[in-house]
Short mmCIF file of C-alpha atoms and ligand atoms in Angstrom, two decimals:
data_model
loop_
_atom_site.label_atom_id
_atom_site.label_comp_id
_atom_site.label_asym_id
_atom_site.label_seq_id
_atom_site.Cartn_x
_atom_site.Cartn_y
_atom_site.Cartn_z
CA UNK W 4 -46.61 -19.96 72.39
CA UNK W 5 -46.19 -23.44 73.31
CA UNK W 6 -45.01 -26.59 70.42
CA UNK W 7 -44.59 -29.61 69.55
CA UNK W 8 -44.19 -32.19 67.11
CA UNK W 9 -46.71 -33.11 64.79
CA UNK W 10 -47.00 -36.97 65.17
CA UNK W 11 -43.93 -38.18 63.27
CA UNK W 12 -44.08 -35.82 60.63
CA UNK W 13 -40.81 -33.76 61.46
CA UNK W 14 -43.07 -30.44 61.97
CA UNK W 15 -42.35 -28.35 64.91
CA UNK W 16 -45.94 -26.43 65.20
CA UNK W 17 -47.55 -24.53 67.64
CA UNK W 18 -49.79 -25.83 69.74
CA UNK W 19 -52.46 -23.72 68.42
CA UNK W 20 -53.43 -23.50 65.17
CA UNK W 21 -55.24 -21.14 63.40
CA UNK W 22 -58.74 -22.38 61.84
CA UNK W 23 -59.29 -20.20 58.64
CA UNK W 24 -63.18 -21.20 58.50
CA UNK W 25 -64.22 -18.08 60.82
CA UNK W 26 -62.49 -15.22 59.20
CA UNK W 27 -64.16 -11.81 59.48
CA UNK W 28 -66.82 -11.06 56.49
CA UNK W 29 -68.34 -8.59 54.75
CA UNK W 30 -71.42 -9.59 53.15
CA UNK W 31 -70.71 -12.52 50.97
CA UNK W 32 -66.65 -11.83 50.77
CA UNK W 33 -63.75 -12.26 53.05
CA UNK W 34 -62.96 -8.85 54.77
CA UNK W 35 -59.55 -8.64 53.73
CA UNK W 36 -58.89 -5.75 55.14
CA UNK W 37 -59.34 -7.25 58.72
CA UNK W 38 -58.54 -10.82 57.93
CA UNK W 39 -55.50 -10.42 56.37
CA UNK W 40 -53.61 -8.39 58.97
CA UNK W 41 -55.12 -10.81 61.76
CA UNK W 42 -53.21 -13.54 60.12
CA UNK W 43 -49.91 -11.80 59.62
CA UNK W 44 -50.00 -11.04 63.44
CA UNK W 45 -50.95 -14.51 64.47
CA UNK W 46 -47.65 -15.45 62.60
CA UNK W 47 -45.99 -12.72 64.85
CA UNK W 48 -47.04 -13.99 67.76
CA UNK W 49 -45.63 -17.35 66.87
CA UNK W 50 -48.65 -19.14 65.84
CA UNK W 51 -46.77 -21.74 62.45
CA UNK W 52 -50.19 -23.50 61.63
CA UNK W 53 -52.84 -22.62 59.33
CA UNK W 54 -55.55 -24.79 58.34
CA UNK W 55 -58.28 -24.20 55.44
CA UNK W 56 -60.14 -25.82 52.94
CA UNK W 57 -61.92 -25.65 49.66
CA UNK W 58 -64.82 -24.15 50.69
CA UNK W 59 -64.07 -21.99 53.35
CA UNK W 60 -65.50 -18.19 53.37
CA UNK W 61 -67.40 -18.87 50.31
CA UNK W 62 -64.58 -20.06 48.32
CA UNK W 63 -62.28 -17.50 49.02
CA UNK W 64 -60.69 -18.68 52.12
CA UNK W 65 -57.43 -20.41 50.42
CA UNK W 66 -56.32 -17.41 48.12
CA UNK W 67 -56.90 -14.77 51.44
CA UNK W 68 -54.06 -16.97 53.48
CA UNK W 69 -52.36 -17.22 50.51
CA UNK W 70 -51.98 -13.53 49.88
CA UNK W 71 -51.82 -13.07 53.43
CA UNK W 72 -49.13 -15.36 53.98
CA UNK W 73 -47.22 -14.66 50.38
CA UNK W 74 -43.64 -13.09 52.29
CA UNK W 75 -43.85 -15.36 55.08
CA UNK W 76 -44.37 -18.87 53.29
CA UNK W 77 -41.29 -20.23 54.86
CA UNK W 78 -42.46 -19.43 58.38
CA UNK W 79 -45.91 -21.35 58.52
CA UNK W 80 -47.43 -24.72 57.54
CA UNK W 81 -50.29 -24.88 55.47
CA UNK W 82 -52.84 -27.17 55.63
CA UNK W 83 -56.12 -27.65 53.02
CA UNK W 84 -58.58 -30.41 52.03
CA UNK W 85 -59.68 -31.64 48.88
CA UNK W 86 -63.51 -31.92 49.14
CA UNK W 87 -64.62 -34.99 47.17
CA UNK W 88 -68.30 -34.70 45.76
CA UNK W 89 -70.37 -37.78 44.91
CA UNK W 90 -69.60 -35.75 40.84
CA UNK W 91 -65.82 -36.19 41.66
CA UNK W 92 -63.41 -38.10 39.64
CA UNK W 93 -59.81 -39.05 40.21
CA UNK W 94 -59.58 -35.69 37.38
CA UNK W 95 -61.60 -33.69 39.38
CA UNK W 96 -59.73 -34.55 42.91
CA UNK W 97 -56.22 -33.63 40.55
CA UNK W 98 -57.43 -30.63 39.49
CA UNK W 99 -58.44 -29.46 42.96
CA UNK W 100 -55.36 -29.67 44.35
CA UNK W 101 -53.77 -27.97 41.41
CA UNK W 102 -56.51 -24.93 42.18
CA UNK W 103 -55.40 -24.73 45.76
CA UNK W 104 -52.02 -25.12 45.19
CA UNK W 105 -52.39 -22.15 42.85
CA UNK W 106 -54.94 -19.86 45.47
CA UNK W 107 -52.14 -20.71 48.03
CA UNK W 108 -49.56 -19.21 46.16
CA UNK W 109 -47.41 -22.52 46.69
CA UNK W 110 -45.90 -25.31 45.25
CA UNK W 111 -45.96 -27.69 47.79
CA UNK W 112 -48.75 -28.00 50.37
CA UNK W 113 -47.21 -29.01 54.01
CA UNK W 114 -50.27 -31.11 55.30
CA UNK W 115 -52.69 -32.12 52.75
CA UNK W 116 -56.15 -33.74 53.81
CA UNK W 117 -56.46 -36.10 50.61
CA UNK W 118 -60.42 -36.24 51.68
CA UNK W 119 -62.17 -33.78 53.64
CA UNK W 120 -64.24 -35.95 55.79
CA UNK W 121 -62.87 -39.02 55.44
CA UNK W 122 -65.04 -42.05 56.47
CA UNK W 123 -64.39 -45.67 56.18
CA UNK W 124 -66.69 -46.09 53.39
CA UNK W 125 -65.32 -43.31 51.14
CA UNK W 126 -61.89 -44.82 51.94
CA UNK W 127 -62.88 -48.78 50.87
CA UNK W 128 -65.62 -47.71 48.14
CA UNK W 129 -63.78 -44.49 46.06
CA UNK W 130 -60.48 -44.02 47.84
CA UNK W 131 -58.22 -47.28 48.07
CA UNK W 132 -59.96 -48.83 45.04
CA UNK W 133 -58.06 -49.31 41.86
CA UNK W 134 -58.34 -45.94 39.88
CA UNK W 135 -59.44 -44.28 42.80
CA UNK W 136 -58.47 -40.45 44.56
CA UNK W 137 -55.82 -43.20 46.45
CA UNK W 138 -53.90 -43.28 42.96
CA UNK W 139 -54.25 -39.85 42.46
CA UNK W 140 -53.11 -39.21 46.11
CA UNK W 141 -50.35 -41.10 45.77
CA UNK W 142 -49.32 -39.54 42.13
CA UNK W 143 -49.44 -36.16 43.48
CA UNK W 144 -47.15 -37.05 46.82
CA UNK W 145 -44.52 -38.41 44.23
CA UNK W 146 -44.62 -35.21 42.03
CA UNK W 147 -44.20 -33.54 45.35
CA UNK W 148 -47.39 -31.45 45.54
CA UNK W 149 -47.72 -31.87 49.26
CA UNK W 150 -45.82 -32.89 51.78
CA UNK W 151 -47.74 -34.87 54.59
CA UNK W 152 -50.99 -37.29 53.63
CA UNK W 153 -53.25 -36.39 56.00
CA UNK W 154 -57.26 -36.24 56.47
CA UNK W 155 -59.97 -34.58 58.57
CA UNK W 156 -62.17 -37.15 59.89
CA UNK W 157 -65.87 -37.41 60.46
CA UNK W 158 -66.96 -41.34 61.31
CA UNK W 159 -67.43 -42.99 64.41
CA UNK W 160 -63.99 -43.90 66.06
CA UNK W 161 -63.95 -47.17 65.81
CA UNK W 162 -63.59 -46.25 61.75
CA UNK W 163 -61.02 -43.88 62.61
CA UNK W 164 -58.87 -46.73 64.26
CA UNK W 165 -59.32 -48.66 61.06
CA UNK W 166 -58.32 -45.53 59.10
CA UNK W 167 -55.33 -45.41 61.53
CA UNK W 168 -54.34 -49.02 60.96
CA UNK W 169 -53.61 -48.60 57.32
CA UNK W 170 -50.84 -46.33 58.07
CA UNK W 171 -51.48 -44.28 55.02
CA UNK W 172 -52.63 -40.66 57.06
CA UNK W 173 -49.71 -38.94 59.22
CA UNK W 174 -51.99 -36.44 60.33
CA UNK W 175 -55.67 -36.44 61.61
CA UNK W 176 -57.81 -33.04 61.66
CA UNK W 177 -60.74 -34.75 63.87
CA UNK W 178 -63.43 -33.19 66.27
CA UNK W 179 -62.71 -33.55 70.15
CA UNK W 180 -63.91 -31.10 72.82
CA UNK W 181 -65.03 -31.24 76.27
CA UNK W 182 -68.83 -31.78 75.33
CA UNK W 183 -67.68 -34.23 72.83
CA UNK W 184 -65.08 -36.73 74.58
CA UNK W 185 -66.37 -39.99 72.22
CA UNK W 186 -62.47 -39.70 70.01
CA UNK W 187 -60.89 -39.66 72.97
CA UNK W 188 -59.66 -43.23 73.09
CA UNK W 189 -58.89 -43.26 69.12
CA UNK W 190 -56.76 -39.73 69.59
CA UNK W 191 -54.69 -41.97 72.35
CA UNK W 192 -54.51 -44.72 69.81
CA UNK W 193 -53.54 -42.43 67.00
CA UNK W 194 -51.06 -40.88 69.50
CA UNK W 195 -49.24 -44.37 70.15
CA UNK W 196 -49.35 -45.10 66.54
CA UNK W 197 -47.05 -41.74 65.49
CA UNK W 198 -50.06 -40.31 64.05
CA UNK W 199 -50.49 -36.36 64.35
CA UNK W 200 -53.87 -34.98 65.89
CA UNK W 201 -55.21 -31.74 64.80
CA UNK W 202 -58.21 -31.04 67.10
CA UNK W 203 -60.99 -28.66 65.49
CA UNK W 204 -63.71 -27.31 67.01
CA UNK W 205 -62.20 -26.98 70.57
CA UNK W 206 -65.47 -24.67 71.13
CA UNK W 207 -67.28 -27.21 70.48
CA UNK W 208 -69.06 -25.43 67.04
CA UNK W 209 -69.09 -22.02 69.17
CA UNK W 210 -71.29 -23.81 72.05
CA UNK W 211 -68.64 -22.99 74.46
CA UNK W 212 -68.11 -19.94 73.63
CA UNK W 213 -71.15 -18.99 75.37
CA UNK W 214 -70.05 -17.83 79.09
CA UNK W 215 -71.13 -20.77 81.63
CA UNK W 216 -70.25 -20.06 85.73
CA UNK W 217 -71.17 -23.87 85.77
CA UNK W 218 -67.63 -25.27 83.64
CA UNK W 219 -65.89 -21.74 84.90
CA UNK W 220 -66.11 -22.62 88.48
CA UNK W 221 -64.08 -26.07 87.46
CA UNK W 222 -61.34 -23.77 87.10
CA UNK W 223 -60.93 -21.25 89.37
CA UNK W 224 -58.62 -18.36 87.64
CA UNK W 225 -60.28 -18.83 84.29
CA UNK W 226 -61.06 -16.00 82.57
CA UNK W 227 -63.57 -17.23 80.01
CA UNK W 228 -65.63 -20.40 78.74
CA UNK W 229 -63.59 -20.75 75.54
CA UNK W 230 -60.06 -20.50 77.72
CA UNK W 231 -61.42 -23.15 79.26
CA UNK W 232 -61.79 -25.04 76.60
CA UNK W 233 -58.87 -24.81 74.58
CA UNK W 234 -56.51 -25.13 77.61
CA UNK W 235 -59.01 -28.43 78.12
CA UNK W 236 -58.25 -29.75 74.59
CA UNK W 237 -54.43 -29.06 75.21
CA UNK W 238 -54.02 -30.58 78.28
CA UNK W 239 -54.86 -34.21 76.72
CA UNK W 240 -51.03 -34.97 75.94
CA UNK W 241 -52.34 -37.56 72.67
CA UNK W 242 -53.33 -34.08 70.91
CA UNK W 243 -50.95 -32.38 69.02
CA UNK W 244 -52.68 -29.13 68.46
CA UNK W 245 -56.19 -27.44 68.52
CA UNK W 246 -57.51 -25.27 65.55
CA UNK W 247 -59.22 -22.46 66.53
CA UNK W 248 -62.10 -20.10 64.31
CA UNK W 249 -60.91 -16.95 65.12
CA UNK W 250 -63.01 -14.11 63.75
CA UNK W 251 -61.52 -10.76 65.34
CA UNK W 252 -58.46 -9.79 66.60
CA UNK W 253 -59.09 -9.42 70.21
CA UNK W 254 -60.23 -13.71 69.91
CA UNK W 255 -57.10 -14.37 68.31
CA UNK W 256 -55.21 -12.47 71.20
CA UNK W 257 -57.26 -14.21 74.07
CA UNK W 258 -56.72 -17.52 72.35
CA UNK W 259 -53.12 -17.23 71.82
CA UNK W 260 -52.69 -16.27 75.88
CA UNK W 261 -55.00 -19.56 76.32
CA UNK W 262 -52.38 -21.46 74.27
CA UNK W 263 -49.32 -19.85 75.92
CA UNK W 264 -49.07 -21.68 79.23
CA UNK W 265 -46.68 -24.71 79.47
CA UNK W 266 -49.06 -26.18 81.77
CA UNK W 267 -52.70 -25.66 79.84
CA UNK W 268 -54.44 -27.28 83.50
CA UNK W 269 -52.65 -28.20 86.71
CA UNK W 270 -53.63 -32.32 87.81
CA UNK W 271 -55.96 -30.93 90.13
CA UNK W 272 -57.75 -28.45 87.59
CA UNK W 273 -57.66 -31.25 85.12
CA UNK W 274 -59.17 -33.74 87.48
CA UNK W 275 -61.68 -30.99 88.39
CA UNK W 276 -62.45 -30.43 84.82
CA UNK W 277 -62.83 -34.23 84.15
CA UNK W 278 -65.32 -34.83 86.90
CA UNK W 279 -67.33 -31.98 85.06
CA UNK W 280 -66.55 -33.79 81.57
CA UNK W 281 -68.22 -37.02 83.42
CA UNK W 282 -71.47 -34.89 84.55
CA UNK W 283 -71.58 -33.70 80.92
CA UNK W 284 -71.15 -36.95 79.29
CA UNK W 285 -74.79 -37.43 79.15
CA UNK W 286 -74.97 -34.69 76.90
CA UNK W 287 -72.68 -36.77 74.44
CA UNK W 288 -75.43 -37.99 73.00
CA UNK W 289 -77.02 -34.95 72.17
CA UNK W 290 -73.85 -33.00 70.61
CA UNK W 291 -75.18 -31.45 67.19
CA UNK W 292 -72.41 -29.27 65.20
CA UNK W 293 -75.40 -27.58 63.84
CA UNK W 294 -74.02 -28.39 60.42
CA UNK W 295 -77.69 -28.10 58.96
CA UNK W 296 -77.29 -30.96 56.97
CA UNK W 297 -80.37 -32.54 58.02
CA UNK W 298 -82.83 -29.10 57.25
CA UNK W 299 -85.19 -29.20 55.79
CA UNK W 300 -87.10 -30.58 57.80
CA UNK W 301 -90.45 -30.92 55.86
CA UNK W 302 -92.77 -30.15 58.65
CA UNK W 303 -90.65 -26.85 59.47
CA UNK W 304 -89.05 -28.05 62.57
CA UNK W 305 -85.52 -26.46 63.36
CA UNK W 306 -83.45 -29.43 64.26
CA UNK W 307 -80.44 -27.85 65.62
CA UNK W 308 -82.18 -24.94 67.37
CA UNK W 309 -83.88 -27.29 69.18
CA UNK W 310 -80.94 -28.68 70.03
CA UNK W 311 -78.99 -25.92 71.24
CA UNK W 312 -82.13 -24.85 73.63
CA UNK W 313 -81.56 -28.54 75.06
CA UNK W 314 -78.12 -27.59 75.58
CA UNK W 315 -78.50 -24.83 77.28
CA UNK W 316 -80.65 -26.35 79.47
CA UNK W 317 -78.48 -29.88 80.27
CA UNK W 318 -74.70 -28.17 79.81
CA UNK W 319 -75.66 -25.29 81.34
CA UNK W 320 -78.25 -25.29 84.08
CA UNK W 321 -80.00 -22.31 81.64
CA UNK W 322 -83.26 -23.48 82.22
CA UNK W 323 -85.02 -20.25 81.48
CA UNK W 324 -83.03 -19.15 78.76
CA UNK W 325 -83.05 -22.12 77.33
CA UNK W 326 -87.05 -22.16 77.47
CA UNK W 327 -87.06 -18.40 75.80
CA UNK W 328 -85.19 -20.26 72.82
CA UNK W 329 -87.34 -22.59 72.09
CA UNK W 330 -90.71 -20.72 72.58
CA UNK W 331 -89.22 -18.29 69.83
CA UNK W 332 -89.42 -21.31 67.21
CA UNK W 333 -92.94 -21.11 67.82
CA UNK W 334 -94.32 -18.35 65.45
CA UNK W 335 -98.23 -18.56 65.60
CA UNK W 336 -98.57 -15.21 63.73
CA UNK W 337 -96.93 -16.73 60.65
CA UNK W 338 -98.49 -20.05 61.12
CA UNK W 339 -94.92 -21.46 61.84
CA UNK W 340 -93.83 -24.26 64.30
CA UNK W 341 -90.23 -25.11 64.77
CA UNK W 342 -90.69 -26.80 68.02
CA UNK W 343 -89.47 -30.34 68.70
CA UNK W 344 -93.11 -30.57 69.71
CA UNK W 345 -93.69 -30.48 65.78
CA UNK W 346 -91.77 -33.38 64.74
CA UNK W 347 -94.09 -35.76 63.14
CA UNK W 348 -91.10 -38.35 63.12
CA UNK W 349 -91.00 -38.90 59.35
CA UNK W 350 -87.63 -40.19 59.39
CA UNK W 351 -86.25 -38.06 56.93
CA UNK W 352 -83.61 -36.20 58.59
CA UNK W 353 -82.01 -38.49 60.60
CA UNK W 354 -79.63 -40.23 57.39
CA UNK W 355 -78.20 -36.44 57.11
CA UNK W 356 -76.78 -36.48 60.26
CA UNK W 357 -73.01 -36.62 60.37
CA UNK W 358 -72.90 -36.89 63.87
CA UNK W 359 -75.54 -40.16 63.65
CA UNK W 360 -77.56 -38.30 65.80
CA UNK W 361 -81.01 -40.04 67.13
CA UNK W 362 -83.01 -37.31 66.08
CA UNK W 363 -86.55 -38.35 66.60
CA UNK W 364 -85.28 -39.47 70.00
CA UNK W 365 -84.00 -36.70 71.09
CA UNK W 366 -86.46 -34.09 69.70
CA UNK W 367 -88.71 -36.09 72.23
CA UNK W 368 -86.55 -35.40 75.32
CA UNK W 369 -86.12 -32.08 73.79
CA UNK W 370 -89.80 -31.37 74.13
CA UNK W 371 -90.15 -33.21 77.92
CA UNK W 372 -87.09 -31.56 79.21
CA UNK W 373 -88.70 -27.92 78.23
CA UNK W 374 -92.22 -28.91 79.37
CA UNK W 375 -90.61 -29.75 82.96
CA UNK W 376 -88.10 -26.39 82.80
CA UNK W 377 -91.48 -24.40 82.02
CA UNK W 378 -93.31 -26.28 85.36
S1 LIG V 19 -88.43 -36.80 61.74
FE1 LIG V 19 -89.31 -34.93 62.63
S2 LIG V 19 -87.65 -33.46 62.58
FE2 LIG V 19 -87.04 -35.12 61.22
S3 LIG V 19 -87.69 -34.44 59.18
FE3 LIG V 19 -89.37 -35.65 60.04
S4 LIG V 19 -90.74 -34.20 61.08
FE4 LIG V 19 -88.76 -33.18 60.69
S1 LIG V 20 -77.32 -32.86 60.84
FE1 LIG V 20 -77.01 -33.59 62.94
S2 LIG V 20 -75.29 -32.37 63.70
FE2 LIG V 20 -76.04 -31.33 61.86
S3 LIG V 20 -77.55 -29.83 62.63
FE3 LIG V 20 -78.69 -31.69 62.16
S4 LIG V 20 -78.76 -32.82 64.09
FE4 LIG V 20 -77.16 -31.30 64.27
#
């Protein structure tokens, strides 16, 4: 296992972390029986960071790694957010941290997202406002309830530079991933600044985990699509460390071999890898976490399964597969259409987006690009 410092924080951590939000289930619960030993062995294999939040694994995410992590407390960093609702109160924030604090087992939290999603506009309209989560923040950090001020991040990156320049956040959990380049620039800016960055979603939401001979053959000597992109991730020297979901053992080993070499890419697999990143740039524009947050869609159209046919298609080259998706949204013998071909461009699932994705837009090109794959 490979590490580094975490921005200026003091933290030696490994360069892979482990992202709680994909731990094995059983139904509606966390299967402790497999989680919990998976993250007592990442610990044993030298892995020191552990991220997780409120919500994670319906709710039960926090007091798992807690239990899991109980004897070995002094060996790992813990990282949470505290989710604020449009309901939440400076109170509410308080007591949230208090009920992680207490399903972690701890008293002091090492890296502690004071918003999960941060955005520019939470931070000027409910965050550094007078009686604001900001006081509360700042109460809590003086009582010593956490360590580091961090957040995770979800705005465009010209907000997270802003966000940078008030020097409040040490660390930044933010997405970055080779089909999803647009942070680069701010993770070099937060770099210079002495500003941790914690990648998530090196995967890219699990869309490289999907095997592709297209972004393998980049690298000859890769073994798999999601090597790829971790060692990707960790070859940008502005990043600190990359989170990864891991949901069985045999992921967590892979990904802890992917994390293991001093050298994630050679220059020249690098530079082979970047002329690929250039080709996929296109597909920037179309990058959907396939958060759901803009479903419904009131005339039944899947948004993000549209959008992962697309994918398959440009990223890919999987122009038949990609076809077979998207004819299966088409259910005639239910009377159901979840085609892009369906969209009668209401509008009103394009403000959900997160990722300020041109929906309409692209639900068009969605619908050209598979008419031309099925020519
Ligand atoms: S714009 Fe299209 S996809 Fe979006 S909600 Fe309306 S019909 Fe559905
Ligand atoms: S809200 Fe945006 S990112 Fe999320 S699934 Fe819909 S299109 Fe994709």
């Amino acid at each position: 296992m490979q590490y580094t410092e975490l921005g200026k924080t003091g933290a030696k951590v490994s360069r892979l972390g482990f992202g709680t939000m994909r731990l094995p289930m059983s139904g509606e619960d966390i299967n402790r029986a497999e989680a919990i030993p998976m993250l007592r062995r990442a610990v044993r294999m030298g892995m020191n960071y552990f991220d997780t939040a409120v919500g994670y694994g319906n709710g039960e995410c926090e007091a798992v790694l807690g239990e899991a992590l109980r004897d070995l407390r002094d060996k790992v960093y813990i990282s949470t957010k505290n989710p604020v609702w449009d309901h939440s109160s400076p109170e509410i924030w308080r007591r949230t941290l208090d009920q992680s604090l207490h399903r972690l087992g701890t008293d002091c939290i090492d890296f502690y997202c004071v918003v999960h999603g941060m955005d520019w506009q939470t931070y000027t309209e409910k965050y550094d406002v007078p009686g604001g989560f900001g006081q509360e923040a700042r109460r809590a950090y003086d009582e010593g309830l956490f360590k580091h001020c961090c957040i995770s991040f979800h705005d465009t990156p010209q907000n997270l530079i802003r966000l940078i320049d008030t020097g409040e956040f040490e660390v930044i959990t933010l997405q970055y991933n080779l089909l999803d380049r647009s942070n680069e620039d701010a993770v070099a800016y937060a770099h210079s600044k002495g500003v941790g960055v914690v990648v998530m979603g090196p995967v890219a939401g699990g869309r490289l985990m999907h095997p592709s001979e297209k972004l393998m053959r980049a690298v000859p000597g890769v073994s798999s699509t999601p090597e790829l992109a971790i060692r990707f991730v960790l070859s940008n020297p502005h990043v600190s460390l990359a989170l990864s979901g891991m949901g069985s053992m045999q992921m967590l080993e892979e990904n802890i071999v992917s994390a293991s070499c001093e050298q994630p890419l050679t220059n020249e697999e690098y530079e082979s890898v970047m002329k690929l990143a250039a080709d996929l740039k296109r597909l920037a524009d179309l990058y959907c976490t396939g958060c759901n947050y803009c479903m419904p869609c009131p005339n039944g159209v899947d948004i993000p399964a549209n959008f992962m046919a697309m994918n398959m298609n440009r990223a890919y080259g999987l122009r038949k597969l990609a076809v077979e998706r998207y004819e299966e949204l088409h259910k005639p013998e239910k009377n159901e259409d979840g085609r892009a071909s369906a969209c009668v461009e209401c509008g009103q699932c394009e403000p959900r987006c997160p990722q300020h994705i041109p929906i309409i837009k692209q639900l068009k090109e969605t619908t050209a690009a598979m008419k031309e794959c099925k020519a």
